[in-house]
Amino acid sequence: MSQLPREELADILFQEVDGYLPQIQTNLSSLSENMADSSLIGETHRLFHNIKGAASQVGFMELSNSARMSEDVLNDVLENETSLTQEDLTFISTIYDTISGFCHSPDHSFDAEAEHFASVLAGSSENTADGGASTEEVREECLVSLRSILPFLQELAEFSSDKTTVFPESIFKPMSRAISVLASCSKTAELHGHQQLLNSFLLLLKQIRASSSLSAAEISTFLKEVISYLDMVFSIDADKAEPIIERITERFADFSNLVATGERKEAKEAVEDGGTEFLPPENNLFDDLLVEEDALEVPPIEEVFFEEESDLDSEEDKAQELTDEQQELAEIFQAECEEHMLVIDRTLNTLESSVYEDRRSTAELGETLAEMRRAVHTLKGAAGMTGFIDLSSCAHGLEDLLDWLHDESDTVTREDVLIIANTIDTIDSLSSDMSGDYQGTVEANIKDVSNHLDRRKAEGQTEQPVEKTVVVEEGTGERVEEDTMVAGSAGNVRVKLEDLDELGSIEGELVVARGTIEKLVEQLGQSLGDLSTARDALGRKTQELEVGFEAQSLYGFGPSPATGALPVMEETVSSLTDFDPIELDRYSQLNLIIRSLNEISIDVNAIHSQINGVAREIRGQVAKQQLAMGVMQEKLMRIRMTPLSSISRGLYQTVRQTAAKLGKDVQLMIKGEDVYMDRYIWSRILDPMMHLLRNSIDHGIEDAETRVEKGKAATGLITVNAVQRNRFVVLQIIDDGKGVDIDKVRATLIDQGVISTSEQLGEEELMRYLFTPSFSTKDDVTQISGRGVGLDVVQKNIQELRGNVKIENRPGEGLTFELYIPVTLSINRALIVEVSDNLFAVPIQDILEVRRFSNAELQVEADETMQWREKPISFIDLASRLQLPSTGTEEFDGQLALLLETDEEYHAFRVDSIVEQREIVIKDLGSHLKYVRGVNGVTLTGDGEIIPILNVSELTSESPLGALTVASQPMLETNQDEIQVLIVDDSISVRYSISRMIEGQGWVAYQAVDGLDALEKLEELSPDVIVLDIEMPRMNGYEFMSSLRNDQRFSAIPVVMLTSRASEKHRQKAYDLGVNAYVTKPYEEDDFVTLLRSTVSSARE
Amino acid sequence: MSTLSTIVLEIDQQLDQAIKLEGQELQTQFQITEQEHFRRYILTKIGALKIAVPIDDLSEVSVLPQIKHLPNLPTWILGIVNLREEIVSVIDLNGLLALDSSHRKGERVAVIKNDMIKVGVVIDQILGTVSLPDSSIQQVSDETTGMFTQVLLMDEVEYGLLTAEMLLNFKKLTDYYEEH
């Protein structure tokens, strides 16, 4: 409307109207004397017109309407050139009074307005009925009013995002007002149907407002729908609108029911979900019939409007885009479908695997059929309710067939299963792609099913009807009620996967946080240890002091004996009066100090044990937390896991379709359907598996004739076998086809110039080439497997899951693919190891043993092959596998190594040191690096450092194509840049400030507290430069210099002397001993860094 | 019933007209902005390369955290970094494009993203940000690298345009592990 607030606008309006009123009054009184004065009539008309316009502008619709009514009357008089009747005049006067009264009333709210004008407007129809405004005009006005509601609706729609169920007053008020205006307009225009419709809409609005069972989203959807229908109703001829109005009114009634029973319905829906889920298979379809009826009693609003929609649709373009609401509904329905499809899939799998030839019905088979029928039935109902007619009719056809098979037929044929499977495929594609056009498929399918059913029935009649074997169990009805009762506490909750992921990552963060606490506790333990040492030292010193003092006093105070106990001593001392009092006083003071020192020592003791207790407690709590988190993590992982059976239908479908396309007869058998893996992994694995199955059917399985010739069964058999082996799920795809012709592979490779004729490659090596991109034995290319997905892609997909593919070829007998998929947990225990100054994590379950190999052990086998527990073991320097510079292979006490087993081979990975064992949270390598050979992921420490997690099985095998020397370049480069500095100074603050400066350069700093310490450090380190102080305890700088320069190993290391001694004497002495530079404190940081750099680089040259 | 669709159509047309009348002013404004659609770019220097990256394609530019090297990667993938708990790979653009990459690596990283991938590119220097109309983009042929087929001309200096679309669909980048 306007930017001004309503109050201000209203003020302006009423000032304006107030300006017109006196003139109107004058005019009216003149008119009562001369009712034919057209100029007066004209002026009055104009004044009312102004009021009408102004009022409607500010939103006072009632005021505007009443002014309009006067205007209309006067307009008629003017147009017809007649004079006013007394009746007209009274009417206009009434309106004038009302307007004037409202103008001067203090309350200008809309409510007051409505109240004020109600009587006038109610009486309006009689006055204006005789052709006040034409129907057309009223309708136009109605439309304008209607559209003015749209912004309110928009507002309401925005409210819906808050998920609040409150129907806000700010929307309800103006909306009902607008609708009541519309209703009065309709009445004026004699559109009684419209008026009624609007009135019931108004009623419904009030009801919605009073009820709390609907969400704002539902309300807004509903309102939008209604408005769009009203829009339509007001835009067509009144007589044509009638039927539509009737239908909308009906919908209102339905909706009203829904609102009234909203809560009841919700409860029932929950029952429906829980109920069907928990029914044991032997329960019969009566159960869901019951549920079904319940659900149907109260049709949800979606149904109402979707039926409407589909009516319209049938006359319009079928491929019209789904509206947002439909989309939303489709999503909800899809989620429901998924659930039912799970059951249907499972039962279909059972059928597929048990009915490989025509067979008689058994009780078991009957149960499977009943279970499938129940799911199909529920699906049908849901589809019907939500308006997915195609799906519903498809399911209906299938249900008929299942009914017959279950209730009447005594055999189940392979063809039955095929027909069922096909229909389920159609249903599946319908449910997964709601907007697609499947009408042709659906019709064909329904026809197929009914034809098949007729045919089978005809067959059946010739046979003896057999007693039905499956009997409805007694008391099923009661059981439904039981289920209904427990649904609240034992039902299922559907959770979004991303919510679950979020939970998982929160858990991860908790684990990291706990890891930090664990570290802190460890530190606390160390500090406690230090404290304990200090405490002991304190105790000892106190004692020493005490004894020393006693001895001293004995020595100094002559023959007077000291008994040892302090109070006695004091007494003794105080009795020696011939000593200087000051001296005496001082000694007794010392005595007191010694005593209090003793006490402090005891206090420290107590505090120490107290802290120790707390630390123990914390450790216990942390351990408890660790346990609980482990359980929680396991549970979380479990929730995400689904069994193989969740994808097996896709596999059956692939085999069926591919076999049909190629005209081959192939049977798929799936074993280990209860092997569980993460949903994500299954989804990633489905494509490669389908590809391998297609491959097997296309390239492996021979046609029936050939097979029979070779003495195989005419029907080819592909077995998918899932087993869990340690940390891997192994998926075997075994076919009994012809296998791979190795000679052909060799020939093709030679043809393509990949290998030369002279190369003598073993079978295994040749098979590896199957996985190279664009490899194909030429005459094998067909439409089926020529889809651009090659075995290389299969391998890539599996690799991205950190898995492995293996092939076992049995020429003439078949081919086996083995997919090894690691069952990685998102949280894991790992050993953190250090290799060439880099930290890496190795999952604990990969490690057999950590062991230090003695030099003797290492030297037995010169070619780095050794024995370990009488098994051959290869000794690998991990640094070289990680393209890191190898460090210190000449340790005195042998080599530290991790012992690992991969593929029944034993390996020892040499590492520099083991840092710790701890829990790690596995993160991937980012969105770009999907796969890095040898690295499974990374983990972050509490302070954000990245630690790569190693994939040891990949690291044990030498890189397939070697040539990784290039990759090691950046490491060398940084290594050259990096300077290692040993700082030798007894002052801790000097050491730390220099260290910080050096680390700030990206270099590495080591510290030693004196010359002796530095010499010890040098046994392990080889610094590029040493920063040396002169005055230090134990061994000073000069002494250190001379021993350094005398040791051949270290003589080349440059030394920069950093001291506060500025005298020439000191300097000369230093240079004599061979220091490379002499710097006096204080120094300039930059200059010092430059000096270090130049010293190192000149030394390197 | 058969006339319903035509009625709906009519209403739509009427509505359209109304919108056209009312929204004319708005629309013309919109058209102007569309004609001179400005995009903001950040101008950077990476070794000898001068590059403009649309700001919309950037997720952030920050100080390069310590890079963690990983084994078995081509040299131009410098490693990964931890940007606020998110792992992002960091590349040397010169190396990726097989240009001379011996210069000292910069200390900043520009993270280029699309819906799927985030990749950090080490940059030496940020030269500034500019807002330029699309018309200032010139098509050129880049035979050396194949990457910079579009350039921006600023004060007679050419900046190669590096968009997320170009970089993140660059075959060598995505198929990095086929390199060895």
mmCIF file of C-alpha atoms in Angstrom, chain A residues 897-1100:
data_model
loop_
_atom_site.group_PDB
_atom_site.id
_atom_site.type_symbol
_atom_site.label_atom_id
_atom_site.label_comp_id
_atom_site.label_asym_id
_atom_site.label_seq_id
_atom_site.Cartn_x
_atom_site.Cartn_y
_atom_site.Cartn_z
ATOM 1 C CA ALA A 897 59.716 -51.477 12.727
ATOM 2 C CA LEU A 898 56.025 -52.234 12.467
ATOM 3 C CA LEU A 899 55.188 -55.768 11.509
ATOM 4 C CA LEU A 900 52.265 -56.117 9.166
ATOM 5 C CA GLU A 901 50.552 -58.810 7.247
ATOM 6 C CA THR A 902 48.950 -58.300 3.871
ATOM 7 C CA ASP A 903 47.804 -61.114 1.648
ATOM 8 C CA GLU A 904 49.581 -63.609 3.872
ATOM 9 C CA GLU A 905 52.875 -61.900 3.299
ATOM 10 C CA TYR A 906 54.798 -60.354 6.138
ATOM 11 C CA HIS A 907 56.381 -56.979 6.026
ATOM 12 C CA ALA A 908 58.316 -54.848 8.427
ATOM 13 C CA PHE A 909 58.073 -51.101 7.993
ATOM 14 C CA ARG A 910 61.001 -49.244 9.435
ATOM 15 C CA VAL A 911 59.935 -46.133 11.327
ATOM 16 C CA ASP A 912 61.963 -43.580 13.263
ATOM 17 C CA SER A 913 59.908 -43.681 16.406
ATOM 18 C CA ILE A 914 56.526 -44.480 17.866
ATOM 19 C CA VAL A 915 54.909 -41.348 19.208
ATOM 20 C CA GLU A 916 51.780 -42.668 20.825
ATOM 21 C CA GLN A 917 48.725 -44.795 20.424
ATOM 22 C CA ARG A 918 45.438 -43.015 20.324
ATOM 23 C CA GLU A 919 42.011 -42.730 18.827
ATOM 24 C CA ILE A 920 41.767 -41.011 15.511
ATOM 25 C CA VAL A 921 38.837 -39.653 13.592
ATOM 26 C CA ILE A 922 39.160 -40.432 9.921
ATOM 27 C CA LYS A 923 38.604 -37.575 7.516
ATOM 28 C CA ASP A 924 38.822 -37.813 3.791
ATOM 29 C CA LEU A 925 41.432 -35.989 1.751
ATOM 30 C CA GLY A 926 39.125 -33.191 0.703
ATOM 31 C CA SER A 927 36.845 -32.840 -2.257
ATOM 32 C CA HIS A 928 39.610 -32.905 -4.823
ATOM 33 C CA LEU A 929 41.873 -35.791 -3.868
ATOM 34 C CA LYS A 930 39.630 -38.795 -4.058
ATOM 35 C CA TYR A 931 42.376 -41.338 -4.088
ATOM 36 C CA VAL A 932 45.974 -41.148 -3.056
ATOM 37 C CA ARG A 933 47.912 -44.338 -3.214
ATOM 38 C CA GLY A 934 49.028 -45.420 0.214
ATOM 39 C CA VAL A 935 46.912 -42.944 2.121
ATOM 40 C CA ASN A 936 43.517 -43.830 3.512
ATOM 41 C CA GLY A 937 42.612 -40.427 4.806
ATOM 42 C CA VAL A 938 43.818 -38.027 7.407
ATOM 43 C CA THR A 939 43.163 -37.297 10.983
ATOM 44 C CA LEU A 940 43.444 -33.995 12.750
ATOM 45 C CA THR A 941 45.004 -33.488 16.122
ATOM 46 C CA GLY A 942 43.469 -31.239 18.717
ATOM 47 C CA ASP A 943 45.628 -28.351 17.556
ATOM 48 C CA GLY A 944 44.742 -28.828 13.908
ATOM 49 C CA GLU A 945 47.806 -30.647 12.661
ATOM 50 C CA ILE A 946 47.138 -33.052 9.796
ATOM 51 C CA ILE A 947 48.298 -36.635 10.185
ATOM 52 C CA PRO A 948 47.899 -38.864 7.126
ATOM 53 C CA ILE A 949 46.530 -42.341 7.777
ATOM 54 C CA LEU A 950 48.497 -44.949 5.895
ATOM 55 C CA ASN A 951 47.032 -47.708 3.802
ATOM 56 C CA VAL A 952 49.678 -50.277 4.556
ATOM 57 C CA SER A 953 48.472 -52.900 2.139
ATOM 58 C CA GLU A 954 48.992 -50.480 -0.714
ATOM 59 C CA LEU A 955 52.345 -49.433 0.627
ATOM 60 C CA THR A 956 53.655 -52.953 0.928
ATOM 61 C CA SER A 957 53.418 -53.532 -2.764
ATOM 62 C CA GLU A 958 55.843 -51.529 -4.802
ATOM 63 C CA SER A 959 54.182 -48.847 -6.839
ATOM 64 C CA PRO A 960 52.907 -50.577 -9.986
ATOM 65 C CA LEU A 961 54.484 -48.170 -12.374
ATOM 66 C CA GLY A 962 57.325 -46.971 -10.186
ATOM 67 C CA ALA A 963 58.861 -43.780 -11.452
ATOM 68 C CA LEU A 964 57.981 -41.749 -8.448
ATOM 69 C CA THR A 965 61.277 -40.036 -8.133
ATOM 70 C CA VAL A 966 59.763 -36.863 -9.508
ATOM 71 C CA ALA A 967 57.276 -36.686 -6.716
ATOM 72 C CA SER A 968 59.970 -36.527 -4.110
ATOM 73 C CA GLN A 969 61.287 -33.253 -5.430
ATOM 74 C CA PRO A 970 59.268 -30.881 -3.291
ATOM 75 C CA MET A 971 60.505 -32.655 -0.221
ATOM 76 C CA LEU A 972 64.118 -32.223 -1.231
ATOM 77 C CA GLU A 973 63.471 -28.638 -2.025
ATOM 78 C CA THR A 974 62.014 -27.814 1.345
ATOM 79 C CA ASN A 975 64.728 -29.840 2.932
ATOM 80 C CA GLN A 976 67.349 -27.638 1.439
ATOM 81 C CA ASP A 977 65.575 -24.577 2.653
ATOM 82 C CA GLU A 978 65.253 -25.972 6.087
ATOM 83 C CA ILE A 979 68.053 -25.346 8.550
ATOM 84 C CA GLN A 980 68.494 -27.374 11.694
ATOM 85 C CA VAL A 981 69.967 -25.396 14.535
ATOM 86 C CA LEU A 982 71.303 -26.669 17.821
ATOM 87 C CA ILE A 983 71.153 -24.036 20.511
ATOM 88 C CA VAL A 984 73.526 -24.571 23.404
ATOM 89 C CA ASP A 985 72.902 -22.202 26.279
ATOM 90 C CA ASP A 986 72.286 -22.664 29.999
ATOM 91 C CA SER A 987 69.684 -19.928 30.109
ATOM 92 C CA ILE A 988 66.268 -21.302 29.306
ATOM 93 C CA SER A 989 64.913 -17.950 28.177
ATOM 94 C CA VAL A 990 67.786 -17.463 25.754
ATOM 95 C CA ARG A 991 67.204 -20.960 24.366
ATOM 96 C CA TYR A 992 63.515 -20.410 23.907
ATOM 97 C CA SER A 993 63.770 -16.977 22.365
ATOM 98 C CA ILE A 994 66.293 -18.215 19.821
ATOM 99 C CA SER A 995 64.193 -21.306 19.169
ATOM 100 C CA ARG A 996 61.155 -19.211 18.470
ATOM 101 C CA MET A 997 63.072 -17.017 16.095
ATOM 102 C CA ILE A 998 64.407 -20.071 14.268
ATOM 103 C CA GLU A 999 61.047 -21.819 14.064
ATOM 104 C CA GLY A 1000 59.602 -18.569 12.785
ATOM 105 C CA GLN A 1001 61.848 -19.068 9.770
ATOM 106 C CA GLY A 1002 60.392 -22.517 9.216
ATOM 107 C CA TRP A 1003 63.630 -24.049 10.433
ATOM 108 C CA VAL A 1004 64.104 -26.619 13.144
ATOM 109 C CA ALA A 1005 65.570 -25.813 16.543
ATOM 110 C CA TYR A 1006 67.104 -28.242 19.015
ATOM 111 C CA GLN A 1007 68.244 -27.278 22.472
ATOM 112 C CA ALA A 1008 71.031 -28.342 24.782
ATOM 113 C CA VAL A 1009 71.588 -26.973 28.281
ATOM 114 C CA ASP A 1010 75.371 -27.170 28.285
ATOM 115 C CA GLY A 1011 78.342 -28.492 26.355
ATOM 116 C CA LEU A 1012 77.998 -32.009 27.659
ATOM 117 C CA ASP A 1013 74.329 -32.147 26.824
ATOM 118 C CA ALA A 1014 75.113 -30.806 23.371
ATOM 119 C CA LEU A 1015 77.654 -33.554 22.749
ATOM 120 C CA GLU A 1016 75.079 -36.133 23.746
ATOM 121 C CA LYS A 1017 72.499 -34.559 21.443
ATOM 122 C CA LEU A 1018 74.967 -34.651 18.596
ATOM 123 C CA GLU A 1019 74.980 -38.433 18.733
ATOM 124 C CA GLU A 1020 71.405 -38.339 17.416
ATOM 125 C CA LEU A 1021 71.295 -35.076 15.532
ATOM 126 C CA SER A 1022 73.200 -33.587 12.710
ATOM 127 C CA PRO A 1023 72.452 -29.887 12.913
ATOM 128 C CA ASP A 1024 73.411 -27.517 10.159
ATOM 129 C CA VAL A 1025 74.692 -24.973 12.633
ATOM 130 C CA ILE A 1026 75.271 -24.667 16.364
ATOM 131 C CA VAL A 1027 74.565 -21.530 18.370
ATOM 132 C CA LEU A 1028 76.844 -21.609 21.378
ATOM 133 C CA ASP A 1029 77.130 -19.721 24.643
ATOM 134 C CA ILE A 1030 80.420 -19.468 26.538
ATOM 135 C CA GLU A 1031 79.626 -19.722 30.209
ATOM 136 C CA MET A 1032 77.773 -22.856 31.031
ATOM 137 C CA PRO A 1033 77.920 -25.408 33.880
ATOM 138 C CA ARG A 1034 79.544 -28.830 33.403
ATOM 139 C CA MET A 1035 81.154 -28.014 30.074
ATOM 140 C CA ASN A 1036 81.549 -24.455 28.885
ATOM 141 C CA GLY A 1037 81.517 -23.193 25.333
ATOM 142 C CA TYR A 1038 85.272 -23.193 24.876
ATOM 143 C CA GLU A 1039 85.582 -26.756 26.153
ATOM 144 C CA PHE A 1040 82.717 -27.825 23.917
ATOM 145 C CA MET A 1041 84.339 -26.135 20.920
ATOM 146 C CA SER A 1042 87.589 -27.938 21.358
ATOM 147 C CA SER A 1043 85.973 -31.355 21.709
ATOM 148 C CA LEU A 1044 83.708 -30.602 18.749
ATOM 149 C CA ARG A 1045 86.541 -29.665 16.473
ATOM 150 C CA ASN A 1046 88.512 -32.672 17.612
ATOM 151 C CA ASP A 1047 85.738 -35.062 16.701
ATOM 152 C CA GLN A 1048 85.912 -35.939 13.077
ATOM 153 C CA ARG A 1049 82.180 -36.474 12.798
ATOM 154 C CA PHE A 1050 81.286 -32.988 13.945
ATOM 155 C CA SER A 1051 84.269 -30.900 12.983
ATOM 156 C CA ALA A 1052 82.544 -29.591 9.895
ATOM 157 C CA ILE A 1053 79.491 -28.242 11.696
ATOM 158 C CA PRO A 1054 79.649 -24.448 11.718
ATOM 159 C CA VAL A 1055 79.328 -22.760 15.101
ATOM 160 C CA VAL A 1056 78.080 -19.286 15.877
ATOM 161 C CA MET A 1057 79.063 -18.075 19.295
ATOM 162 C CA LEU A 1058 76.452 -15.948 20.974
ATOM 163 C CA THR A 1059 77.579 -14.363 24.212
ATOM 164 C CA SER A 1060 77.488 -11.238 26.337
ATOM 165 C CA ARG A 1061 81.276 -11.244 26.620
ATOM 166 C CA ALA A 1062 82.339 -8.491 24.304
ATOM 167 C CA SER A 1063 86.040 -8.415 25.135
ATOM 168 C CA GLU A 1064 88.600 -9.024 22.459
ATOM 169 C CA LYS A 1065 90.177 -11.682 24.612
ATOM 170 C CA HIS A 1066 87.051 -13.804 24.619
ATOM 171 C CA ARG A 1067 86.495 -13.251 20.946
ATOM 172 C CA GLN A 1068 90.044 -14.199 20.007
ATOM 173 C CA LYS A 1069 89.852 -17.345 22.103
ATOM 174 C CA ALA A 1070 86.655 -18.338 20.314
ATOM 175 C CA TYR A 1071 88.095 -17.816 16.870
ATOM 176 C CA ASP A 1072 91.193 -19.728 17.904
ATOM 177 C CA LEU A 1073 88.967 -22.671 18.787
ATOM 178 C CA GLY A 1074 87.380 -22.513 15.350
ATOM 179 C CA VAL A 1075 83.986 -20.776 15.684
ATOM 180 C CA ASN A 1076 82.625 -19.427 12.438
ATOM 181 C CA ALA A 1077 81.067 -16.277 13.845
ATOM 182 C CA TYR A 1078 81.040 -14.393 17.108
ATOM 183 C CA VAL A 1079 77.964 -12.367 18.047
ATOM 184 C CA THR A 1080 77.537 -10.378 21.231
ATOM 185 C CA LYS A 1081 74.189 -9.913 22.944
ATOM 186 C CA PRO A 1082 72.023 -8.010 22.376
ATOM 187 C CA TYR A 1083 71.723 -8.839 18.700
ATOM 188 C CA GLU A 1084 69.448 -7.833 15.826
ATOM 189 C CA GLU A 1085 67.117 -10.716 14.972
ATOM 190 C CA ASP A 1086 67.206 -10.160 11.249
ATOM 191 C CA ASP A 1087 70.955 -9.854 11.176
ATOM 192 C CA PHE A 1088 71.280 -12.987 13.220
ATOM 193 C CA VAL A 1089 69.020 -14.945 10.873
ATOM 194 C CA THR A 1090 70.954 -13.708 7.884
ATOM 195 C CA LEU A 1091 74.171 -14.670 9.588
ATOM 196 C CA LEU A 1092 72.906 -18.179 10.302
ATOM 197 C CA ARG A 1093 71.733 -18.610 6.745
ATOM 198 C CA SER A 1094 74.995 -17.447 5.235
ATOM 199 C CA THR A 1095 77.011 -19.533 7.672
ATOM 200 C CA VAL A 1096 75.074 -22.627 6.729
ATOM 201 C CA SER A 1097 75.180 -22.022 3.016
ATOM 202 C CA SER A 1098 78.904 -21.354 3.001
ATOM 203 C CA ALA A 1099 79.428 -24.479 5.072
ATOM 204 C CA ARG A 1100 77.316 -26.519 2.643
#
